Amino acid sequence: MALLSNTSPVYVALRCVLLYSSLCLEASATSGVSTVSVSGLLPPHDTLYYLGVRAYFAEDWEKAAELIEKSIATRESILRTRRKCHDNCGAAGNDRLEKLDTEKGSVWDLWAIDWAQRRAECIRFCLGRAISPAGQLPISEDMHYEFDTRNPYNYLQVTYYKLGKVQKAVSAAQTFFVANPSHLEMRNNIEKYKRMSGVTSEAFQDRERDGHKQWYLYDAALLAESSAEWARAAEVWKKCVNETLRQTEECRAQCEVEGQGIPNEETSKTTGVFEKAAALSLNLLSCKQSCVAVVATRPGRLSPVEDFLPMVLEHLHIAQFKAGDLKGAVQTLRSLLLFYPSDSDSLSNLQLYFETLGGDTEAQPTQEMSTYVNRSLLEKKLLYFGVENLDFNFTDPDLWTPEEVVPESLREGWRVEREKLNAKLKEGEREVELDDSGFYAGGSVPLKGVTITMDDNILNGTNRVVLDGVLSQPECDTVLQLASTAASLGDGYRGRRSPHTPHEKLEGLTVLRALTLAQDGFVNQTDARLLHEIGERVRTLLQSYFRSPSTLYFSFTHLVCRSAITGKQEGRLDLSHPVHVDNCLLEPETRQCWREAPAFTHRDLSALLYLNDDFEGGDMFFTDRDAKTLTATVKPQCGRLVGFSSGPVNPHGVTAVTAGRRCALALWFTKEKLHRDMEREEAEAAWAKDGLSVTKEEDEEDKSTPTPPRSGRSQTSKERSKSRGRVVGGRDEL
């Protein structure tokens, strides 16, 4: 069986096919021809989505709606086709399995490879009959994130509203809002739709409901419980169990059929056919195990509900008991004991049933639950074997995993992490607000004329500071003029409009962009260099004040202006920038902050240097982790610098700019040299080539005491949720 190498000609050929298909799709989209493949095969849905978004920004609303809807429908068709092929090819190659573990043949493992190859060929042939070659290629994590967070419906909501199709706009808005409940703009839109004449309650439908049906059943069962309708509750809880199992099987099938295509880090670092086969197999098993977390994550939440399936079984057991279905309760309790065989409460309940039913407690767990647990345990044994012997990384998504499944050499660390997580879940205590950044506010301010206006005590937080006098008024005026002359509509580096509110216009400028414009004669060279020099000034101040234990590297520097759009401010309830944390994903409901994509996890220190105050609104504010409790507010003015550690102790946002133009220089710093701002260094190199000296970052790596681990989760749940990315330019603004 051939394995892809790093320079696989098959991969190159497939990429060429994708490029050719994309060009054909683009041509057909611009000429009004249908985007369906000429062969009748399903095209790549990510290409359709890309073309739809491009049509959206061109304000071609009809074309945008058509293409984005087709991308959604095509994705659903591809997923259904994959599942169908998975089921149809389930028995392919099984005749080879009969030759395993027999006395004949000493190379029995080659028969296993033959079995796997025959099944793979069956699936590949099946997929090829319905999906185009380009459509079979893996899509990027960014595109996965777009569809997982339902961003296509965000575009559709606006598109249908522009087309006057309000009912469809309402449905799209509701679908997006279910997965993004903290999106203030969409919340306001939904409230407006509710007040519109002719809009009925039936219009507020979640179009993705079937993909997360277990959560609707979960809510319905809780509602029945609250009304003491125990028979109804038991019926719905049973449906919830079945739907959870079905969704898990669907996810596992996609893991197997979607394939990996391009060698990843785990497989590319191995050598030898058997090592690569082991790595691929372990990756597949890890993907299947992660389906537990995928199914247990409610839309709009970042983390899964721990022990979701056992929890639902416990609810079902109680509902059956109170409804008088004692035999059903015994069977459910037996199923629950598969997960926790020594649970004292369950064993006590079983004894109670024995006494109540007079010994009639022999009901066995359901076959589906027995299969689920046994299969999971076998997979865990293989995965932990890989962790122990093959340097494989695996994070167990289950709390119920018995200790004996974990190899002896791994048990101590596993046990410690498990005990920490269990204690946290049982106590339900509020997470202590500790800053593990390694910074310690209160250092000196080395520049003359700069004063400390607000410190941790005044700002009611940790590692926060406001410094005044960082810029003079002439310097503020110079940078403001530079922004007026050179800033680009959008973010200033990828042409994106403001991602946060339609009520403001966003303009941005980077150091490299300023240099390029200066070289072309559009702006003054001195002004462009001033933008660079100010950044060095800020770094000097923050490095000293926060007593940084290591060198601070620039991660990104961004001159950004937000202008209130005239005529779009009445009744405004949103924020200029919603509450967020710079290096992790804030989940206000649980007060957790996950250090994973799309958060900029490498950021360590954040800063905002204001240039003016002749506008209304635009105050920066800090909150508690609930994103609601205000802890401090900072009003902008020329030369005022706000600095703070980028982690979860400092959630912050910006109030709406309702009049005028707010300009500031946003800067982020990192202790990781790997993540330094290469664009800034490119600008420095260009200046040096022209004979102009600039302040250079230190090249030596910090050799002081290492900073604490960067993970925001315990190791038990670090990789539990799916990897998330987003279609952005890799930057953001405060």
Short mmCIF file of N, CA and C in Angstrom, two decimals, residues 345-493:
data_model
loop_
_atom_site.label_atom_id
_atom_site.label_comp_id
_atom_site.label_asym_id
_atom_site.label_seq_id
_atom_site.Cartn_x
_atom_site.Cartn_y
_atom_site.Cartn_z
N ASP A 345 -23.34 5.10 44.94
CA ASP A 345 -24.76 5.45 44.81
C ASP A 345 -25.49 4.49 43.89
N SER A 346 -24.85 4.15 42.77
CA SER A 346 -25.50 3.23 41.83
C SER A 346 -25.65 1.84 42.43
N LEU A 347 -24.65 1.40 43.15
CA LEU A 347 -24.74 0.08 43.79
C LEU A 347 -25.81 0.06 44.87
N SER A 348 -25.93 1.18 45.59
CA SER A 348 -26.98 1.27 46.62
C SER A 348 -28.36 1.24 45.98
N ASN A 349 -28.49 1.94 44.86
CA ASN A 349 -29.77 1.93 44.15
C ASN A 349 -30.10 0.53 43.64
N LEU A 350 -29.08 -0.17 43.17
CA LEU A 350 -29.30 -1.53 42.68
C LEU A 350 -29.79 -2.43 43.82
N GLN A 351 -29.22 -2.26 45.00
CA GLN A 351 -29.67 -3.03 46.16
C GLN A 351 -31.11 -2.69 46.52
N LEU A 352 -31.45 -1.39 46.39
CA LEU A 352 -32.83 -0.97 46.65
C LEU A 352 -33.79 -1.64 45.69
N TYR A 353 -33.41 -1.72 44.41
CA TYR A 353 -34.27 -2.38 43.43
C TYR A 353 -34.40 -3.87 43.74
N PHE A 354 -33.32 -4.46 44.21
CA PHE A 354 -33.34 -5.89 44.56
C PHE A 354 -34.38 -6.14 45.66
N GLU A 355 -34.40 -5.25 46.63
CA GLU A 355 -35.36 -5.40 47.72
C GLU A 355 -36.78 -5.08 47.26
N THR A 356 -36.92 -4.12 46.37
CA THR A 356 -38.25 -3.72 45.91
C THR A 356 -38.85 -4.75 44.97
N LEU A 357 -38.01 -5.27 44.06
CA LEU A 357 -38.51 -6.19 43.04
C LEU A 357 -38.41 -7.65 43.46
N GLY A 358 -37.91 -7.89 44.66
CA GLY A 358 -37.83 -9.26 45.13
C GLY A 358 -36.86 -10.10 44.34
N GLY A 359 -35.73 -9.57 43.98
CA GLY A 359 -34.70 -10.32 43.28
C GLY A 359 -34.74 -10.19 41.79
N ASP A 360 -35.75 -9.54 41.25
CA ASP A 360 -35.87 -9.39 39.79
C ASP A 360 -35.03 -8.20 39.32
N THR A 361 -33.72 -8.34 39.44
CA THR A 361 -32.82 -7.27 39.02
C THR A 361 -31.78 -7.77 38.03
N GLU A 362 -32.18 -8.76 37.25
CA GLU A 362 -31.23 -9.38 36.33
C GLU A 362 -31.18 -8.72 34.96
N ALA A 363 -31.92 -7.65 34.78
CA ALA A 363 -31.90 -6.96 33.49
C ALA A 363 -30.48 -6.53 33.15
N GLN A 364 -30.07 -6.75 31.93
CA GLN A 364 -28.71 -6.44 31.49
C GLN A 364 -28.66 -5.08 30.81
N PRO A 365 -27.46 -4.50 30.73
CA PRO A 365 -27.34 -3.23 30.01
C PRO A 365 -27.77 -3.40 28.56
N THR A 366 -28.15 -2.31 27.94
CA THR A 366 -28.53 -2.39 26.53
C THR A 366 -27.33 -2.81 25.70
N GLN A 367 -27.59 -3.49 24.60
CA GLN A 367 -26.52 -3.95 23.73
C GLN A 367 -25.74 -2.78 23.16
N GLU A 368 -26.44 -1.69 22.82
CA GLU A 368 -25.76 -0.51 22.26
C GLU A 368 -24.76 0.08 23.25
N MET A 369 -25.14 0.10 24.54
CA MET A 369 -24.25 0.68 25.54
C MET A 369 -23.08 -0.24 25.83
N SER A 370 -23.30 -1.51 25.83
CA SER A 370 -22.20 -2.46 26.03
C SER A 370 -21.18 -2.35 24.90
N THR A 371 -21.69 -2.29 23.67
CA THR A 371 -20.80 -2.14 22.52
C THR A 371 -20.01 -0.84 22.60
N TYR A 372 -20.68 0.24 22.99
CA TYR A 372 -20.05 1.55 23.08
C TYR A 372 -18.88 1.52 24.07
N VAL A 373 -19.12 0.99 25.26
CA VAL A 373 -18.09 0.98 26.30
C VAL A 373 -16.95 0.05 25.95
N ASN A 374 -17.26 -1.18 25.50
CA ASN A 374 -16.21 -2.15 25.17
C ASN A 374 -15.32 -1.64 24.04
N ARG A 375 -15.93 -1.09 23.01
CA ARG A 375 -15.15 -0.55 21.89
C ARG A 375 -14.26 0.59 22.36
N SER A 376 -14.80 1.47 23.19
CA SER A 376 -14.03 2.61 23.67
C SER A 376 -12.83 2.16 24.49
N LEU A 377 -13.02 1.15 25.32
CA LEU A 377 -11.92 0.66 26.15
C LEU A 377 -10.81 0.05 25.31
N LEU A 378 -11.19 -0.72 24.27
CA LEU A 378 -10.19 -1.30 23.39
C LEU A 378 -9.39 -0.22 22.67
N GLU A 379 -10.08 0.82 22.22
CA GLU A 379 -9.39 1.92 21.54
C GLU A 379 -8.46 2.66 22.50
N LYS A 380 -8.90 2.86 23.73
CA LYS A 380 -8.07 3.56 24.71
C LYS A 380 -6.79 2.77 25.00
N LYS A 381 -6.90 1.45 25.08
CA LYS A 381 -5.71 0.63 25.34
C LYS A 381 -4.68 0.80 24.23
N LEU A 382 -5.15 0.80 22.98
CA LEU A 382 -4.24 0.99 21.86
C LEU A 382 -3.62 2.39 21.88
N LEU A 383 -4.43 3.38 22.19
CA LEU A 383 -3.93 4.76 22.20
C LEU A 383 -2.93 4.98 23.33
N TYR A 384 -3.20 4.44 24.49
CA TYR A 384 -2.24 4.59 25.59
C TYR A 384 -0.96 3.79 25.32
N PHE A 385 -1.08 2.69 24.61
CA PHE A 385 0.11 1.97 24.17
C PHE A 385 0.97 2.87 23.27
N GLY A 386 0.30 3.59 22.37
CA GLY A 386 1.02 4.52 21.51
C GLY A 386 1.67 5.64 22.29
N VAL A 387 0.98 6.12 23.32
CA VAL A 387 1.55 7.19 24.16
C VAL A 387 2.81 6.69 24.86
N GLU A 388 2.75 5.46 25.36
CA GLU A 388 3.86 4.92 26.14
C GLU A 388 5.04 4.51 25.26
N ASN A 389 4.76 3.95 24.09
CA ASN A 389 5.83 3.34 23.31
C ASN A 389 6.16 4.03 22.00
N LEU A 390 5.24 4.84 21.47
CA LEU A 390 5.45 5.42 20.14
C LEU A 390 5.47 6.95 20.15
N ASP A 391 5.61 7.53 21.32
CA ASP A 391 5.69 9.00 21.44
C ASP A 391 4.47 9.66 20.82
N PHE A 392 3.29 9.06 21.02
CA PHE A 392 2.05 9.60 20.46
C PHE A 392 1.36 10.47 21.50
N ASN A 393 0.72 11.53 21.05
CA ASN A 393 0.00 12.43 21.96
C ASN A 393 -1.49 12.11 21.92
N PHE A 394 -2.05 11.88 23.09
CA PHE A 394 -3.48 11.56 23.18
C PHE A 394 -4.04 12.14 24.47
N THR A 395 -5.14 12.84 24.36
CA THR A 395 -5.84 13.35 25.54
C THR A 395 -7.18 12.64 25.64
N ASP A 396 -7.36 11.92 26.70
CA ASP A 396 -8.58 11.13 26.91
C ASP A 396 -9.77 12.06 27.14
N PRO A 397 -10.84 11.91 26.36
CA PRO A 397 -12.00 12.80 26.52
C PRO A 397 -12.95 12.37 27.63
N ASP A 398 -12.69 11.22 28.25
CA ASP A 398 -13.63 10.66 29.21
C ASP A 398 -13.09 10.70 30.63
N LEU A 399 -13.98 10.98 31.58
CA LEU A 399 -13.63 10.91 32.99
C LEU A 399 -13.78 9.50 33.53
N TRP A 400 -14.56 8.68 32.86
CA TRP A 400 -14.87 7.36 33.39
C TRP A 400 -13.82 6.30 33.06
N THR A 401 -12.80 6.63 32.29
CA THR A 401 -11.78 5.66 31.90
C THR A 401 -11.17 5.00 33.14
N PRO A 402 -11.24 3.66 33.24
CA PRO A 402 -10.68 2.98 34.42
C PRO A 402 -9.16 3.06 34.44
N GLU A 403 -8.61 3.09 35.62
CA GLU A 403 -7.17 3.26 35.78
C GLU A 403 -6.38 2.13 35.16
N GLU A 404 -6.92 0.92 35.17
CA GLU A 404 -6.16 -0.22 34.66
C GLU A 404 -5.92 -0.15 33.15
N VAL A 405 -6.66 0.71 32.44
CA VAL A 405 -6.42 0.87 31.01
C VAL A 405 -5.14 1.66 30.75
N VAL A 406 -4.76 2.50 31.69
CA VAL A 406 -3.58 3.35 31.53
C VAL A 406 -2.33 2.56 31.92
N PRO A 407 -1.28 2.55 31.09
CA PRO A 407 -0.05 1.84 31.43
C PRO A 407 0.53 2.33 32.76
N GLU A 408 1.20 1.44 33.46
CA GLU A 408 1.74 1.74 34.78
C GLU A 408 2.64 2.97 34.77
N SER A 409 3.44 3.12 33.72
CA SER A 409 4.39 4.23 33.67
C SER A 409 3.71 5.58 33.51
N LEU A 410 2.44 5.59 33.08
CA LEU A 410 1.72 6.84 32.87
C LEU A 410 0.70 7.14 33.96
N ARG A 411 0.49 6.21 34.85
CA ARG A 411 -0.64 6.32 35.79
C ARG A 411 -0.50 7.47 36.77
N GLU A 412 0.71 7.70 37.26
CA GLU A 412 0.85 8.71 38.29
C GLU A 412 0.43 10.09 37.78
N GLY A 413 0.96 10.49 36.63
CA GLY A 413 0.57 11.77 36.05
C GLY A 413 -0.89 11.80 35.68
N TRP A 414 -1.40 10.70 35.13
CA TRP A 414 -2.81 10.60 34.76
C TRP A 414 -3.69 10.74 36.00
N ARG A 415 -3.28 10.10 37.09
CA ARG A 415 -4.08 10.12 38.31
C ARG A 415 -4.13 11.52 38.91
N VAL A 416 -3.01 12.21 38.89
CA VAL A 416 -2.96 13.56 39.46
C VAL A 416 -3.88 14.50 38.69
N GLU A 417 -3.80 14.46 37.36
CA GLU A 417 -4.64 15.33 36.55
C GLU A 417 -6.11 14.99 36.70
N ARG A 418 -6.42 13.70 36.79
CA ARG A 418 -7.80 13.28 36.94
C ARG A 418 -8.38 13.73 38.28
N GLU A 419 -7.59 13.63 39.31
CA GLU A 419 -8.05 14.06 40.63
C GLU A 419 -8.31 15.56 40.66
N LYS A 420 -7.46 16.33 40.01
CA LYS A 420 -7.65 17.78 39.96
C LYS A 420 -8.96 18.12 39.25
N LEU A 421 -9.19 17.47 38.11
CA LEU A 421 -10.39 17.77 37.34
C LEU A 421 -11.64 17.35 38.09
N ASN A 422 -11.60 16.16 38.70
CA ASN A 422 -12.76 15.69 39.45
C ASN A 422 -13.08 16.62 40.62
N ALA A 423 -12.04 17.06 41.31
CA ALA A 423 -12.26 17.97 42.43
C ALA A 423 -12.87 19.28 41.96
N LYS A 424 -12.40 19.76 40.84
CA LYS A 424 -12.92 21.02 40.30
C LYS A 424 -14.38 20.88 39.91
N LEU A 425 -14.73 19.75 39.29
CA LEU A 425 -16.11 19.55 38.87
C LEU A 425 -17.04 19.38 40.06
N LYS A 426 -16.58 18.69 41.09
CA LYS A 426 -17.43 18.44 42.25
C LYS A 426 -17.64 19.71 43.08
N GLU A 427 -16.59 20.45 43.26
CA GLU A 427 -16.69 21.64 44.10
C GLU A 427 -17.40 22.77 43.39
N GLY A 428 -17.21 22.85 42.08
CA GLY A 428 -17.83 23.91 41.31
C GLY A 428 -17.38 25.29 41.77
N GLU A 429 -16.19 25.36 42.31
CA GLU A 429 -15.72 26.63 42.84
C GLU A 429 -15.29 27.55 41.71
N ARG A 430 -15.42 28.81 41.98
CA ARG A 430 -14.97 29.83 41.04
C ARG A 430 -13.46 29.75 40.91
N GLU A 431 -12.99 29.77 39.68
CA GLU A 431 -11.57 29.67 39.43
C GLU A 431 -10.86 30.90 39.99
N VAL A 432 -9.79 30.65 40.73
CA VAL A 432 -9.03 31.74 41.34
C VAL A 432 -8.36 32.58 40.25
N GLU A 433 -8.48 33.89 40.40
CA GLU A 433 -7.92 34.80 39.40
C GLU A 433 -6.42 34.94 39.61
N LEU A 434 -5.65 34.02 39.07
CA LEU A 434 -4.20 34.08 39.15
C LEU A 434 -3.63 34.35 37.77
N ASP A 435 -2.59 35.16 37.73
CA ASP A 435 -1.94 35.49 36.46
C ASP A 435 -0.65 34.70 36.35
N ASP A 436 -0.61 33.76 35.40
CA ASP A 436 0.58 32.92 35.25
C ASP A 436 1.52 33.46 34.16
N SER A 437 1.38 34.75 33.83
CA SER A 437 2.15 35.31 32.72
C SER A 437 3.62 35.48 33.05
N GLY A 438 3.96 35.53 34.34
CA GLY A 438 5.35 35.78 34.71
C GLY A 438 5.66 37.25 34.89
N PHE A 439 4.68 38.14 34.62
CA PHE A 439 4.88 39.57 34.81
C PHE A 439 4.53 39.96 36.25
N TYR A 440 5.15 41.04 36.69
CA TYR A 440 4.89 41.53 38.05
C TYR A 440 4.88 43.04 38.00
N ALA A 441 3.67 43.62 38.00
CA ALA A 441 3.53 45.06 37.85
C ALA A 441 4.17 45.81 39.01
N GLY A 442 4.59 47.05 38.73
CA GLY A 442 5.15 47.90 39.78
C GLY A 442 6.59 48.28 39.57
N GLY A 443 7.15 47.95 38.42
CA GLY A 443 8.53 48.32 38.13
C GLY A 443 8.67 49.80 37.84
N SER A 444 9.88 50.20 37.53
CA SER A 444 10.17 51.61 37.29
C SER A 444 9.65 52.06 35.92
N VAL A 445 9.52 53.40 35.77
CA VAL A 445 9.14 54.00 34.49
C VAL A 445 10.35 54.79 34.00
N PRO A 446 11.10 54.25 33.04
CA PRO A 446 12.41 54.79 32.70
C PRO A 446 12.43 56.03 31.81
N LEU A 447 11.30 56.47 31.29
CA LEU A 447 11.30 57.61 30.38
C LEU A 447 10.82 58.87 31.08
N LYS A 448 11.53 59.94 30.88
CA LYS A 448 11.22 61.22 31.51
C LYS A 448 9.89 61.76 31.01
N GLY A 449 9.09 62.28 31.92
CA GLY A 449 7.81 62.87 31.57
C GLY A 449 6.65 61.91 31.57
N VAL A 450 6.92 60.61 31.70
CA VAL A 450 5.86 59.60 31.74
C VAL A 450 5.47 59.34 33.18
N THR A 451 4.20 59.38 33.49
CA THR A 451 3.73 59.18 34.86
C THR A 451 2.72 58.04 34.94
N ILE A 452 2.65 57.42 36.11
CA ILE A 452 1.68 56.35 36.36
C ILE A 452 0.38 56.99 36.83
N THR A 453 -0.67 56.86 36.03
CA THR A 453 -1.97 57.45 36.36
C THR A 453 -2.87 56.47 37.09
N MET A 454 -2.85 55.21 36.65
CA MET A 454 -3.69 54.17 37.27
C MET A 454 -2.86 52.90 37.36
N ASP A 455 -2.91 52.23 38.52
CA ASP A 455 -2.19 50.97 38.69
C ASP A 455 -3.19 49.86 38.98
N ASP A 456 -2.67 48.71 39.42
CA ASP A 456 -3.54 47.56 39.69
C ASP A 456 -4.66 47.89 40.67
N ASN A 457 -4.34 48.62 41.71
CA ASN A 457 -5.34 48.93 42.73
C ASN A 457 -6.47 49.79 42.17
N ILE A 458 -6.11 50.83 41.43
CA ILE A 458 -7.14 51.71 40.88
C ILE A 458 -7.94 51.00 39.79
N LEU A 459 -7.26 50.14 39.03
CA LEU A 459 -7.91 49.43 37.93
C LEU A 459 -8.58 48.14 38.39
N ASN A 460 -8.49 47.84 39.70
CA ASN A 460 -9.16 46.65 40.27
C ASN A 460 -8.80 45.37 39.55
N GLY A 461 -7.52 45.16 39.29
CA GLY A 461 -7.11 43.96 38.57
C GLY A 461 -5.67 43.61 38.82
N THR A 462 -5.15 42.75 37.95
CA THR A 462 -3.78 42.26 38.05
C THR A 462 -3.02 42.58 36.77
N ASN A 463 -1.82 43.10 36.94
CA ASN A 463 -0.95 43.44 35.81
C ASN A 463 -1.66 44.35 34.81
N ARG A 464 -2.13 45.47 35.33
CA ARG A 464 -2.75 46.52 34.52
C ARG A 464 -2.09 47.85 34.87
N VAL A 465 -1.95 48.73 33.90
CA VAL A 465 -1.39 50.04 34.19
C VAL A 465 -1.86 51.05 33.14
N VAL A 466 -2.01 52.31 33.56
CA VAL A 466 -2.25 53.41 32.64
C VAL A 466 -1.14 54.43 32.85
N LEU A 467 -0.40 54.74 31.78
CA LEU A 467 0.70 55.70 31.82
C LEU A 467 0.33 56.89 30.95
N ASP A 468 0.57 58.09 31.45
CA ASP A 468 0.33 59.31 30.68
C ASP A 468 1.65 59.97 30.30
N GLY A 469 1.60 60.78 29.23
CA GLY A 469 2.79 61.50 28.79
C GLY A 469 3.70 60.70 27.88
N VAL A 470 3.20 59.61 27.35
CA VAL A 470 4.04 58.77 26.47
C VAL A 470 4.27 59.47 25.13
N LEU A 471 3.31 60.27 24.67
CA LEU A 471 3.44 61.06 23.44
C LEU A 471 3.13 62.52 23.74
N SER A 472 3.79 63.40 23.01
CA SER A 472 3.46 64.82 23.09
C SER A 472 2.31 65.11 22.13
N GLN A 473 1.69 66.28 22.30
CA GLN A 473 0.60 66.63 21.40
C GLN A 473 1.05 66.71 19.95
N PRO A 474 2.23 67.32 19.64
CA PRO A 474 2.70 67.32 18.24
C PRO A 474 2.89 65.92 17.68
N GLU A 475 3.36 64.99 18.51
CA GLU A 475 3.53 63.62 18.03
C GLU A 475 2.18 62.98 17.75
N CYS A 476 1.21 63.21 18.63
CA CYS A 476 -0.14 62.70 18.38
C CYS A 476 -0.68 63.25 17.06
N ASP A 477 -0.49 64.56 16.85
CA ASP A 477 -0.99 65.19 15.62
C ASP A 477 -0.32 64.60 14.39
N THR A 478 0.99 64.32 14.50
CA THR A 478 1.72 63.74 13.37
C THR A 478 1.19 62.36 13.01
N VAL A 479 0.98 61.53 14.01
CA VAL A 479 0.49 60.17 13.76
C VAL A 479 -0.95 60.21 13.27
N LEU A 480 -1.75 61.12 13.79
CA LEU A 480 -3.12 61.26 13.30
C LEU A 480 -3.15 61.66 11.83
N GLN A 481 -2.24 62.56 11.46
CA GLN A 481 -2.16 62.97 10.06
C GLN A 481 -1.71 61.81 9.20
N LEU A 482 -0.78 61.02 9.72
CA LEU A 482 -0.33 59.83 9.00
C LEU A 482 -1.49 58.87 8.78
N ALA A 483 -2.33 58.70 9.81
CA ALA A 483 -3.49 57.82 9.69
C ALA A 483 -4.47 58.35 8.66
N SER A 484 -4.69 59.67 8.66
CA SER A 484 -5.63 60.25 7.70
C SER A 484 -5.13 60.10 6.27
N THR A 485 -3.81 60.13 6.10
CA THR A 485 -3.23 60.07 4.76
C THR A 485 -3.07 58.64 4.26
N ALA A 486 -2.64 57.75 5.15
CA ALA A 486 -2.18 56.44 4.70
C ALA A 486 -3.03 55.26 5.12
N ALA A 487 -3.90 55.43 6.13
CA ALA A 487 -4.67 54.28 6.60
C ALA A 487 -5.61 53.76 5.51
N SER A 488 -5.73 52.45 5.44
CA SER A 488 -6.57 51.81 4.43
C SER A 488 -7.92 51.46 5.04
N LEU A 489 -8.97 51.56 4.24
CA LEU A 489 -10.29 51.16 4.70
C LEU A 489 -10.26 49.67 5.01
N GLY A 490 -10.72 49.31 6.18
CA GLY A 490 -10.64 47.92 6.63
C GLY A 490 -9.60 47.83 7.72
N ASP A 491 -8.98 46.65 7.87
CA ASP A 491 -8.05 46.48 8.96
C ASP A 491 -6.65 46.98 8.66
N GLY A 492 -6.36 47.27 7.39
CA GLY A 492 -5.06 47.82 7.07
C GLY A 492 -4.03 46.81 6.64
N TYR A 493 -4.40 45.50 6.65
CA TYR A 493 -3.41 44.53 6.20
C TYR A 493 -4.04 43.42 5.37
#
